Short mmCIF file of C-alpha atoms in Angstrom, two decimals:
data_model
loop_
_atom_site.label_atom_id
_atom_site.label_comp_id
_atom_site.label_asym_id
_atom_site.label_seq_id
_atom_site.Cartn_x
_atom_site.Cartn_y
_atom_site.Cartn_z
CA MET A 1140 1.41 -33.68 -45.17
CA LYS A 1141 0.05 -31.39 -42.45
CA GLN A 1142 -2.72 -32.78 -40.34
CA PRO A 1143 -5.95 -30.81 -40.88
CA LEU A 1144 -7.05 -28.83 -37.79
CA LEU A 1145 -10.48 -30.49 -37.78
CA ASP A 1146 -8.89 -33.94 -37.53
CA THR A 1147 -7.70 -33.15 -34.00
CA ILE A 1148 -10.32 -33.44 -31.26
CA LYS A 1149 -10.27 -30.48 -28.93
CA PRO A 1150 -10.44 -31.20 -25.19
CA GLY A 1151 -13.42 -28.86 -24.87
CA GLU A 1152 -15.35 -30.95 -27.38
CA LEU A 1153 -14.54 -34.16 -25.51
CA ILE A 1154 -15.69 -32.64 -22.21
CA LYS A 1155 -18.86 -31.34 -23.86
CA ILE A 1156 -19.68 -34.87 -25.11
CA GLU A 1157 -19.14 -36.31 -21.62
CA LEU A 1158 -21.39 -33.67 -20.06
CA LYS A 1159 -24.13 -34.43 -22.56
CA GLU A 1160 -23.88 -38.16 -21.97
CA ARG A 1161 -24.11 -37.68 -18.22
CA ARG A 1162 -26.80 -35.00 -18.50
CA ILE A 1163 -24.72 -32.51 -16.55
CA SER A 1164 -25.41 -28.85 -17.31
CA GLN A 1165 -22.60 -26.31 -17.75
CA LYS A 1166 -23.82 -24.54 -14.63
CA GLU A 1167 -23.65 -27.74 -12.56
CA PHE A 1168 -20.25 -28.60 -14.01
CA ALA A 1169 -18.83 -25.13 -13.29
CA LYS A 1170 -19.98 -25.33 -9.69
CA ALA A 1171 -18.57 -28.85 -9.28
CA VAL A 1172 -15.07 -27.87 -10.47
CA GLY A 1173 -15.13 -24.52 -8.67
CA VAL A 1174 -15.01 -22.00 -11.53
CA GLY A 1175 -17.45 -19.55 -13.13
CA GLU A 1176 -19.90 -20.46 -15.89
CA SER A 1177 -18.20 -18.10 -18.36
CA HIS A 1178 -14.90 -19.83 -17.57
CA ILE A 1179 -16.37 -23.24 -18.48
CA SER A 1180 -18.04 -21.78 -21.57
CA ASP A 1181 -14.62 -20.54 -22.77
CA ILE A 1182 -13.07 -23.97 -22.16
CA LEU A 1183 -15.80 -25.86 -24.01
CA SER A 1184 -15.41 -23.51 -26.98
CA SER A 1185 -11.57 -23.72 -26.79
CA ARG A 1186 -11.15 -20.02 -25.99
CA ARG A 1187 -9.40 -20.71 -22.69
CA ARG A 1188 -6.55 -23.04 -21.75
CA ILE A 1189 -7.14 -25.77 -19.19
CA THR A 1190 -4.77 -25.53 -16.25
CA LEU A 1191 -3.24 -28.58 -14.56
CA SER A 1192 -5.31 -28.05 -11.40
CA LEU A 1193 -8.54 -27.82 -13.39
CA ALA A 1194 -7.61 -30.85 -15.50
CA LYS A 1195 -7.25 -32.85 -12.29
CA LYS A 1196 -10.67 -31.70 -11.08
CA ILE A 1197 -12.18 -32.73 -14.42
CA GLU A 1198 -10.48 -36.11 -14.07
CA GLU A 1199 -12.03 -36.58 -10.63
CA LEU A 1200 -15.49 -35.63 -11.86
CA LEU A 1201 -15.63 -37.16 -15.35
CA GLY A 1202 -12.90 -39.79 -15.23
CA ILE A 1203 -11.00 -38.31 -18.19
CA ASP A 1204 -7.26 -38.66 -17.59
CA SER A 1205 -5.82 -35.19 -16.89
CA LYS A 1206 -2.69 -36.00 -18.90
CA ILE A 1207 -4.83 -36.84 -21.93
CA ILE A 1208 -6.68 -33.52 -21.58
CA LEU A 1209 -3.46 -31.52 -21.43
CA ASP A 1210 -1.82 -33.53 -24.26
CA MET A 1211 -4.86 -32.92 -26.47
CA GLN A 1212 -4.70 -29.23 -25.70
CA THR A 1213 -1.00 -29.03 -26.58
CA ALA A 1214 -1.55 -31.03 -29.78
CA ASN A 1215 -4.29 -28.65 -30.91
CA GLU A 1216 -2.10 -25.61 -30.33
CA ILE A 1217 0.78 -27.19 -32.30
CA VAL A 1218 -1.51 -28.18 -35.18
CA CYS A 1219 -2.97 -24.70 -35.31
CA LYS A 1220 0.47 -23.12 -35.57
CA ASN A 1221 1.71 -25.69 -38.12
CA ASN A 1222 -1.28 -25.03 -40.33
CA GLY A 1223 -0.66 -21.30 -40.24
CA CYS A 1224 -3.91 -20.33 -38.53
CA SER A 1225 -4.48 -16.71 -39.43
CA ASP A 1226 -5.41 -15.91 -35.86
CA SER A 1227 -2.84 -18.07 -34.09
CA SER A 1228 -1.14 -15.07 -32.45
CA GLU A 1229 -4.53 -13.74 -31.39
CA LEU A 1230 -5.44 -17.16 -30.00
CA ASP A 1231 -2.17 -17.40 -28.08
CA ALA A 1232 -2.69 -13.91 -26.67
CA LYS A 1233 -6.28 -14.72 -25.72
CA LEU A 1234 -5.21 -17.84 -23.86
CA ILE A 1235 -2.57 -15.91 -21.91
CA LEU A 1236 -5.04 -13.10 -21.18
CA ASN A 1237 -7.47 -15.66 -19.79
CA SER A 1238 -4.72 -17.03 -17.58
CA ILE A 1239 -3.89 -13.53 -16.30
CA ASP A 1240 -7.58 -12.79 -15.77
CA GLU A 1241 -7.82 -15.63 -13.28
CA GLU A 1242 -5.44 -13.73 -10.97
CA VAL A 1243 -6.31 -10.09 -11.69
CA SER A 1244 -9.00 -8.25 -13.64
CA VAL A 1245 -7.61 -7.61 -17.13
CA LYS A 1246 -10.57 -5.32 -17.92
CA THR A 1247 -9.89 -3.17 -14.84
CA LEU A 1248 -6.15 -2.79 -15.45
CA LEU A 1249 -6.64 -1.90 -19.12
CA LYS A 1250 -9.34 0.62 -18.20
CA PHE A 1251 -6.83 2.62 -16.14
CA LEU A 1252 -4.62 3.04 -19.20
CA LYS A 1253 -7.41 5.08 -20.84
CA LYS A 1254 -6.71 3.75 -24.29
CA ARG A 1255 -8.69 1.51 -26.62
CA PHE A 1256 -6.96 -1.77 -27.51
CA LYS A 1257 -8.32 -3.43 -30.64
CA THR A 1258 -6.66 -6.85 -30.48
CA ASN A 1259 -5.73 -9.40 -27.84
CA VAL A 1260 -2.08 -9.01 -28.83
CA GLU A 1261 -2.27 -5.28 -28.09
CA LYS A 1262 -3.94 -5.94 -24.73
CA LEU A 1263 -1.31 -8.47 -23.73
CA GLU A 1264 1.53 -6.17 -24.75
CA ALA A 1265 0.01 -3.35 -22.68
CA LEU A 1266 -0.20 -5.59 -19.60
CA ARG A 1267 3.41 -6.63 -20.08
CA HIS A 1268 4.72 -3.10 -20.69
CA TYR A 1269 2.82 -1.16 -18.03
CA TYR A 1270 2.18 -3.81 -15.37
CA GLY A 1271 4.89 -6.43 -15.95
CA LEU A 1272 2.28 -9.18 -16.36
CA SER A 1273 2.58 -12.23 -18.60
CA SER A 1274 1.80 -15.95 -18.52
CA ASN A 1275 3.57 -16.37 -15.15
CA VAL A 1276 1.20 -13.83 -13.61
CA SER A 1277 0.66 -15.84 -10.42
CA VAL A 1278 4.34 -15.43 -9.52
CA THR A 1279 4.26 -11.71 -10.31
CA VAL A 1280 1.08 -11.09 -8.33
CA ALA A 1281 2.39 -13.10 -5.38
CA SER A 1282 5.54 -10.96 -5.26
CA LEU A 1283 3.58 -7.68 -5.51
CA THR A 1284 0.83 -8.47 -3.03
CA GLN A 1285 3.28 -8.88 -0.20
CA GLY A 1286 3.05 -5.73 1.87
CA CYS A 1287 1.05 -4.00 4.57
CA TYR A 1288 -2.39 -2.71 3.85
CA ARG A 1289 -5.50 -1.40 5.56
CA LYS A 1290 -8.98 -2.15 4.28
CA SER A 1291 -12.64 -2.16 5.18
CA SER A 1292 -13.69 -5.19 7.24
CA THR A 1293 -17.17 -5.43 5.76
CA THR A 1294 -16.84 -4.81 2.02
CA GLY A 1295 -14.40 -5.31 -0.81
CA MET A 1296 -13.46 -8.90 -0.02
CA ASP A 1297 -12.71 -9.96 -3.59
CA LYS A 1298 -9.14 -11.29 -3.57
CA ARG A 1299 -8.80 -10.96 -7.36
CA MET A 1300 -9.87 -7.29 -7.33
CA ILE A 1301 -7.64 -6.49 -4.36
CA SER A 1302 -4.72 -8.01 -6.27
CA SER A 1303 -5.71 -5.90 -9.30
CA TRP A 1304 -5.54 -2.71 -7.25
CA VAL A 1305 -2.18 -3.67 -5.73
CA VAL A 1306 -0.72 -4.37 -9.20
CA LEU A 1307 -2.04 -0.95 -10.30
CA ALA A 1308 -0.54 0.72 -7.23
CA HIS A 1309 2.88 -0.80 -7.90
CA ALA A 1310 2.77 0.26 -11.55
CA ILE A 1311 1.94 3.87 -10.66
CA SER A 1312 4.62 3.94 -7.96
CA GLN A 1313 7.21 3.37 -10.71
CA THR A 1314 6.41 6.88 -12.00
CA VAL A 1315 7.15 8.57 -8.64
CA LYS A 1316 10.59 8.99 -7.08
CA PRO A 1317 11.04 10.90 -3.80
CA ILE A 1318 13.50 13.79 -3.60
CA GLY A 1319 15.18 12.80 -0.33
CA THR A 1320 16.81 9.61 0.89
CA TYR A 1321 14.89 7.50 3.38
CA SER A 1322 16.30 7.14 6.90
CA HIS A 1323 14.48 5.00 9.44
CA GLU A 1324 15.88 7.14 12.27
CA ARG A 1325 13.86 10.15 11.01
CA ILE A 1326 10.47 8.45 10.64
CA GLU A 1327 9.12 9.64 14.01
CA GLU A 1328 10.24 13.19 13.23
CA LEU A 1329 8.30 12.92 9.96
CA CYS A 1330 5.20 11.59 11.70
CA VAL A 1331 5.12 14.61 14.02
CA GLN A 1332 5.15 16.96 11.01
CA VAL A 1333 2.50 14.91 9.20
CA VAL A 1334 0.22 15.05 12.24
CA SER A 1335 0.63 18.83 12.39
CA GLU A 1336 -0.33 19.17 8.72
CA LEU A 1337 -3.34 16.88 9.13
CA HIS A 1338 -4.77 18.74 12.12
CA ARG A 1339 -4.30 22.03 10.26
CA ASN A 1340 -5.87 20.65 7.04
CA GLY A 1341 -5.54 23.91 5.09
CA PRO A 1342 -5.11 24.54 1.34
CA ASN A 1343 -3.65 21.79 -0.88
CA LEU A 1344 -3.21 19.34 1.99
CA ILE A 1345 -2.54 16.28 -0.19
CA LYS A 1346 0.08 18.13 -2.26
CA ARG A 1347 1.77 19.34 0.94
CA LEU A 1348 1.87 15.82 2.35
CA ILE A 1349 3.29 14.42 -0.89
CA ASP A 1350 6.06 17.05 -0.86
CA LEU A 1351 6.77 16.51 2.84
CA LEU A 1352 7.10 12.72 2.58
CA SER A 1353 9.19 13.12 -0.57
CA LEU A 1354 11.76 15.17 1.37
CA TYR A 1355 12.03 12.25 3.80
CA GLY A 1356 12.52 9.75 0.98
CA ILE A 1357 8.99 8.27 1.01
CA GLY A 1358 6.75 8.15 -2.04
CA LEU A 1359 3.12 9.07 -1.35
CA LEU A 1360 0.44 8.47 -3.96
CA ARG A 1361 -3.34 8.60 -4.17
CA VAL A 1362 -4.82 6.09 -6.62
CA ASP A 1363 -8.42 5.68 -7.68
CA LYS A 1364 -10.42 2.89 -6.11
CA VAL A 1365 -11.17 -0.45 -7.77
CA GLU A 1366 -14.57 -2.09 -7.58
CA ARG A 1367 -14.88 -4.74 -4.84
CA ALA A 1368 -11.47 -3.81 -3.43
CA SER A 1369 -12.18 -1.61 -0.44
CA ILE A 1370 -8.58 -0.88 0.46
CA ASP A 1371 -7.81 2.40 2.21
CA GLY A 1372 -4.02 2.27 2.13
CA TYR A 1373 -1.04 0.11 1.21
CA SER A 1374 2.66 0.36 2.07
CA PHE A 1375 5.66 -1.43 0.60
CA PHE A 1376 9.32 -1.03 -0.30
CA ASN A 1377 10.65 -0.94 -3.86
CA ASN A 1378 14.42 -0.80 -4.44
CA GLY A 1379 15.01 0.61 -0.99
CA ILE A 1380 12.31 3.28 -1.29
CA PRO A 1381 9.20 3.06 0.91
CA TYR A 1382 5.89 3.86 -0.75
CA ILE A 1383 2.47 4.59 0.69
CA VAL A 1384 -0.47 4.37 -1.67
CA LEU A 1385 -3.88 5.66 -0.59
CA THR A 1386 -7.15 5.14 -2.41
CA CYS A 1387 -9.32 8.07 -3.45
CA ARG A 1388 -12.30 6.40 -1.74
CA TYR A 1389 -13.19 9.13 0.70
CA ASP A 1390 -12.88 12.91 0.76
CA ARG A 1391 -12.71 12.98 4.57
CA ILE A 1392 -9.90 14.35 6.73
CA ASP A 1393 -10.46 11.78 9.50
CA ASN A 1394 -10.15 8.85 7.08
CA LEU A 1395 -7.04 10.34 5.47
CA ALA A 1396 -5.40 11.07 8.82
CA PHE A 1397 -5.82 7.62 10.32
CA THR A 1398 -4.91 5.80 7.10
CA ILE A 1399 -1.69 7.68 6.37
CA LEU A 1400 -0.53 7.40 10.01
CA HIS A 1401 -1.43 3.70 9.98
CA GLU A 1402 0.79 3.13 6.93
CA LEU A 1403 3.60 5.27 8.36
CA ALA A 1404 3.31 3.10 11.48
CA HIS A 1405 3.94 -0.04 9.42
CA ILE A 1406 7.15 1.55 8.12
CA ALA A 1407 8.20 2.92 11.52
CA LEU A 1408 7.57 -0.41 13.29
CA GLY A 1409 9.43 -2.40 10.65
CA HIS A 1410 6.37 -4.29 9.38
CA THR A 1411 7.17 -3.12 5.87
CA ALA A 1412 10.80 -3.62 4.91
CA GLU A 1413 12.87 -4.41 1.86
CA ASN A 1414 12.52 -8.10 0.94
CA LYS A 1415 10.44 -8.64 4.07
CA SER A 1416 6.68 -8.90 4.46
CA GLN A 1417 4.70 -10.45 7.26
CA LEU A 1418 1.35 -9.46 5.78
CA ASN A 1419 0.09 -11.07 2.60
CA ILE A 1420 -3.22 -10.60 0.87
CA ASP A 1421 -4.78 -13.98 1.47
CA ARG A 1422 -8.11 -15.44 2.54
CA ARG A 1423 -7.36 -15.12 6.26
CA SER A 1424 -7.32 -11.37 5.94
CA TYR A 1425 -10.94 -11.30 4.78
CA ASP A 1426 -12.34 -12.98 7.89
CA GLU A 1427 -13.88 -10.38 10.20
CA ASP A 1428 -12.91 -12.45 13.25
CA TYR A 1429 -9.29 -12.64 12.13
CA THR A 1430 -6.94 -10.23 13.92
CA ASP A 1431 -3.31 -9.49 13.21
CA ALA A 1432 -0.81 -8.21 15.76
CA PHE A 1433 0.86 -5.93 13.20
CA GLU A 1434 -2.43 -4.28 12.28
CA ASP A 1435 -3.26 -3.77 15.96
CA GLN A 1436 0.17 -2.23 16.56
CA ALA A 1437 -0.25 0.10 13.57
CA ASN A 1438 -3.72 1.15 14.78
CA GLN A 1439 -2.36 1.94 18.24
CA TYR A 1440 0.62 3.85 16.83
CA ALA A 1441 -1.62 5.94 14.55
CA SER A 1442 -4.09 6.77 17.31
CA GLU A 1443 -1.33 7.76 19.75
CA MET A 1444 0.43 9.98 17.19
CA LEU A 1445 -2.77 11.75 16.15
CA ILE A 1446 -4.09 12.29 19.69
CA PRO A 1447 -1.80 11.22 22.56
CA THR A 1448 -3.40 9.34 25.44
CA GLU A 1449 -2.34 12.09 27.85
CA VAL A 1450 -4.49 14.49 25.82
CA TRP A 1451 -7.33 12.10 25.01
CA LYS A 1452 -8.02 11.24 28.64
CA PHE A 1453 -9.34 14.79 29.14
CA ALA A 1454 -11.88 14.49 26.31
CA PRO A 1455 -15.49 15.53 27.13
CA THR A 1456 -18.11 13.10 28.38
CA ILE A 1457 -20.30 11.44 25.76
CA SER A 1458 -23.91 12.55 25.33
CA ALA A 1459 -26.77 10.46 23.96
CA ILE A 1460 -27.32 13.02 21.18
CA PRO A 1461 -24.77 13.01 18.28
CA ALA A 1462 -25.22 16.76 17.64
CA VAL A 1463 -24.34 17.52 21.27
CA ILE A 1464 -21.30 15.20 21.10
CA LYS A 1465 -20.11 16.97 17.96
CA SER A 1466 -20.52 20.40 19.55
CA ARG A 1467 -18.69 19.45 22.75
CA TYR A 1468 -15.82 17.68 20.99
CA LYS A 1469 -15.44 20.44 18.41
CA LYS A 1470 -14.92 23.04 21.14
CA TRP A 1471 -12.55 20.71 23.01
CA ALA A 1472 -10.55 19.94 19.84
CA GLU A 1473 -10.20 23.58 18.82
CA SER A 1474 -9.03 24.54 22.33
CA ARG A 1475 -6.11 22.11 21.84
CA ASN A 1476 -5.36 22.92 18.18
CA LEU A 1477 -6.72 19.54 17.07
CA ASN A 1478 -8.85 18.97 13.99
CA PRO A 1479 -12.43 18.38 15.22
CA TRP A 1480 -13.15 15.67 12.65
CA ILE A 1481 -9.96 13.76 13.44
CA VAL A 1482 -11.05 13.85 17.08
CA LEU A 1483 -14.57 12.69 16.16
CA GLY A 1484 -13.03 10.01 13.96
CA ARG A 1485 -11.16 8.55 16.91
CA LEU A 1486 -14.30 8.74 19.01
CA SER A 1487 -16.21 6.85 16.31
CA TYR A 1488 -13.48 4.21 16.14
CA GLU A 1489 -13.58 3.64 19.90
CA THR A 1490 -17.33 3.91 20.54
CA GLY A 1491 -19.02 2.89 17.30
CA ILE A 1492 -20.92 6.21 17.17
CA TYR A 1493 -20.71 7.46 13.57
CA LYS A 1494 -23.80 9.54 12.81
CA PHE A 1495 -22.52 13.05 13.44
CA PRO A 1496 -24.02 15.94 11.43
CA ALA A 1497 -21.60 16.42 8.53
CA ASP A 1498 -20.25 19.76 7.29
CA GLU A 1499 -17.74 21.06 4.77
CA SER A 1500 -14.93 21.15 7.34
CA ARG A 1501 -14.74 17.36 7.19
CA LYS A 1502 -13.56 17.41 3.58
CA ILE A 1503 -9.88 17.20 2.65
CA ASN A 1504 -8.70 20.61 1.51
CA GLY A 1505 -7.52 20.10 -2.05
CA GLY A 1506 -8.07 16.34 -1.89
CA LYS A 1507 -9.86 15.82 -5.18
CA GLU A 1508 -7.18 17.58 -7.20
CA VAL A 1509 -4.55 14.90 -6.52
CA CYS A 1510 -5.20 11.37 -7.78
CA HIS A 1511 -2.26 9.72 -9.54
CA GLU A 1512 -2.97 7.94 -12.81
CA LEU A 1513 -1.28 5.51 -15.17
CA THR A 1514 -1.87 6.33 -18.83
CA ALA A 1515 -0.70 4.66 -22.01
#
């Protein structure tokens, strides 16, 4: 005879009893074990699986053996399946989705597919098909988030959302294959041509850059931004093909120029290579005081390619009035066939002076028309 589902005590119920006995609120408990209140609410109502690490934290706090918690959880899942629970597949999918959501934002990734998913099973299948995510999501995310990237130092420090954007970037890169074959010996030649295009700006700049990099065997994509993930650019190799992914965060030529040269620098300097990654997205990278030699090298490479030191040393003197600085540097830039805003961008980077009167010439010509998407 099958054991009735209600005869098996769920671990969430046991924890709830302990919390009541000890007069510990869900909010206090969530803070003590280091997870969100909604996370604990899902566990107490048996909508979310308890991981081994969390079970050990619960054991430390409440004295409930972690093995007992996990055994109870497994027993409940077996009983549910044996009794033919009508929603057992939905429950299984929900548990896996919750596990994935701890590493990346399920809601964000599904939103980019621009399709309505009615069931948890459908959502899980979409994540597997389009993003390659399943119950072993931590391994998948760890493998994808190895690469070189550039981001804001003051905002967008949410590791989970950064990982979400990187997973999205990798998924979209699967839809783009460059025309040419990549050769490391030609990377500097490419950079010279990219710099020329950037200083010229001109019609359909993004499309021209995509086509140019494609001829050199490099995939270039622009992907929409993700909330709380202020990444500007990301570079990585996939099956021998280097990819650069830029976010559609800004419609500014100076931001585009420095970011794309920064990522090309990572490739040129060997920071990004097949099966090799010195830069990982981890907590160290979010500390403003933390510096990385590879990032410094990429910054220097980008600055030198955009405006060589031999040219920059003849730049005008700096005035106390931003409008005067802009006027002087614009004339100087145009006399040397340099883009005024790329020049002002470097000046801002070196001096911290950012408040220059903006105008239409700062916008990327044809920038908004190109933003790669992933659709179901």
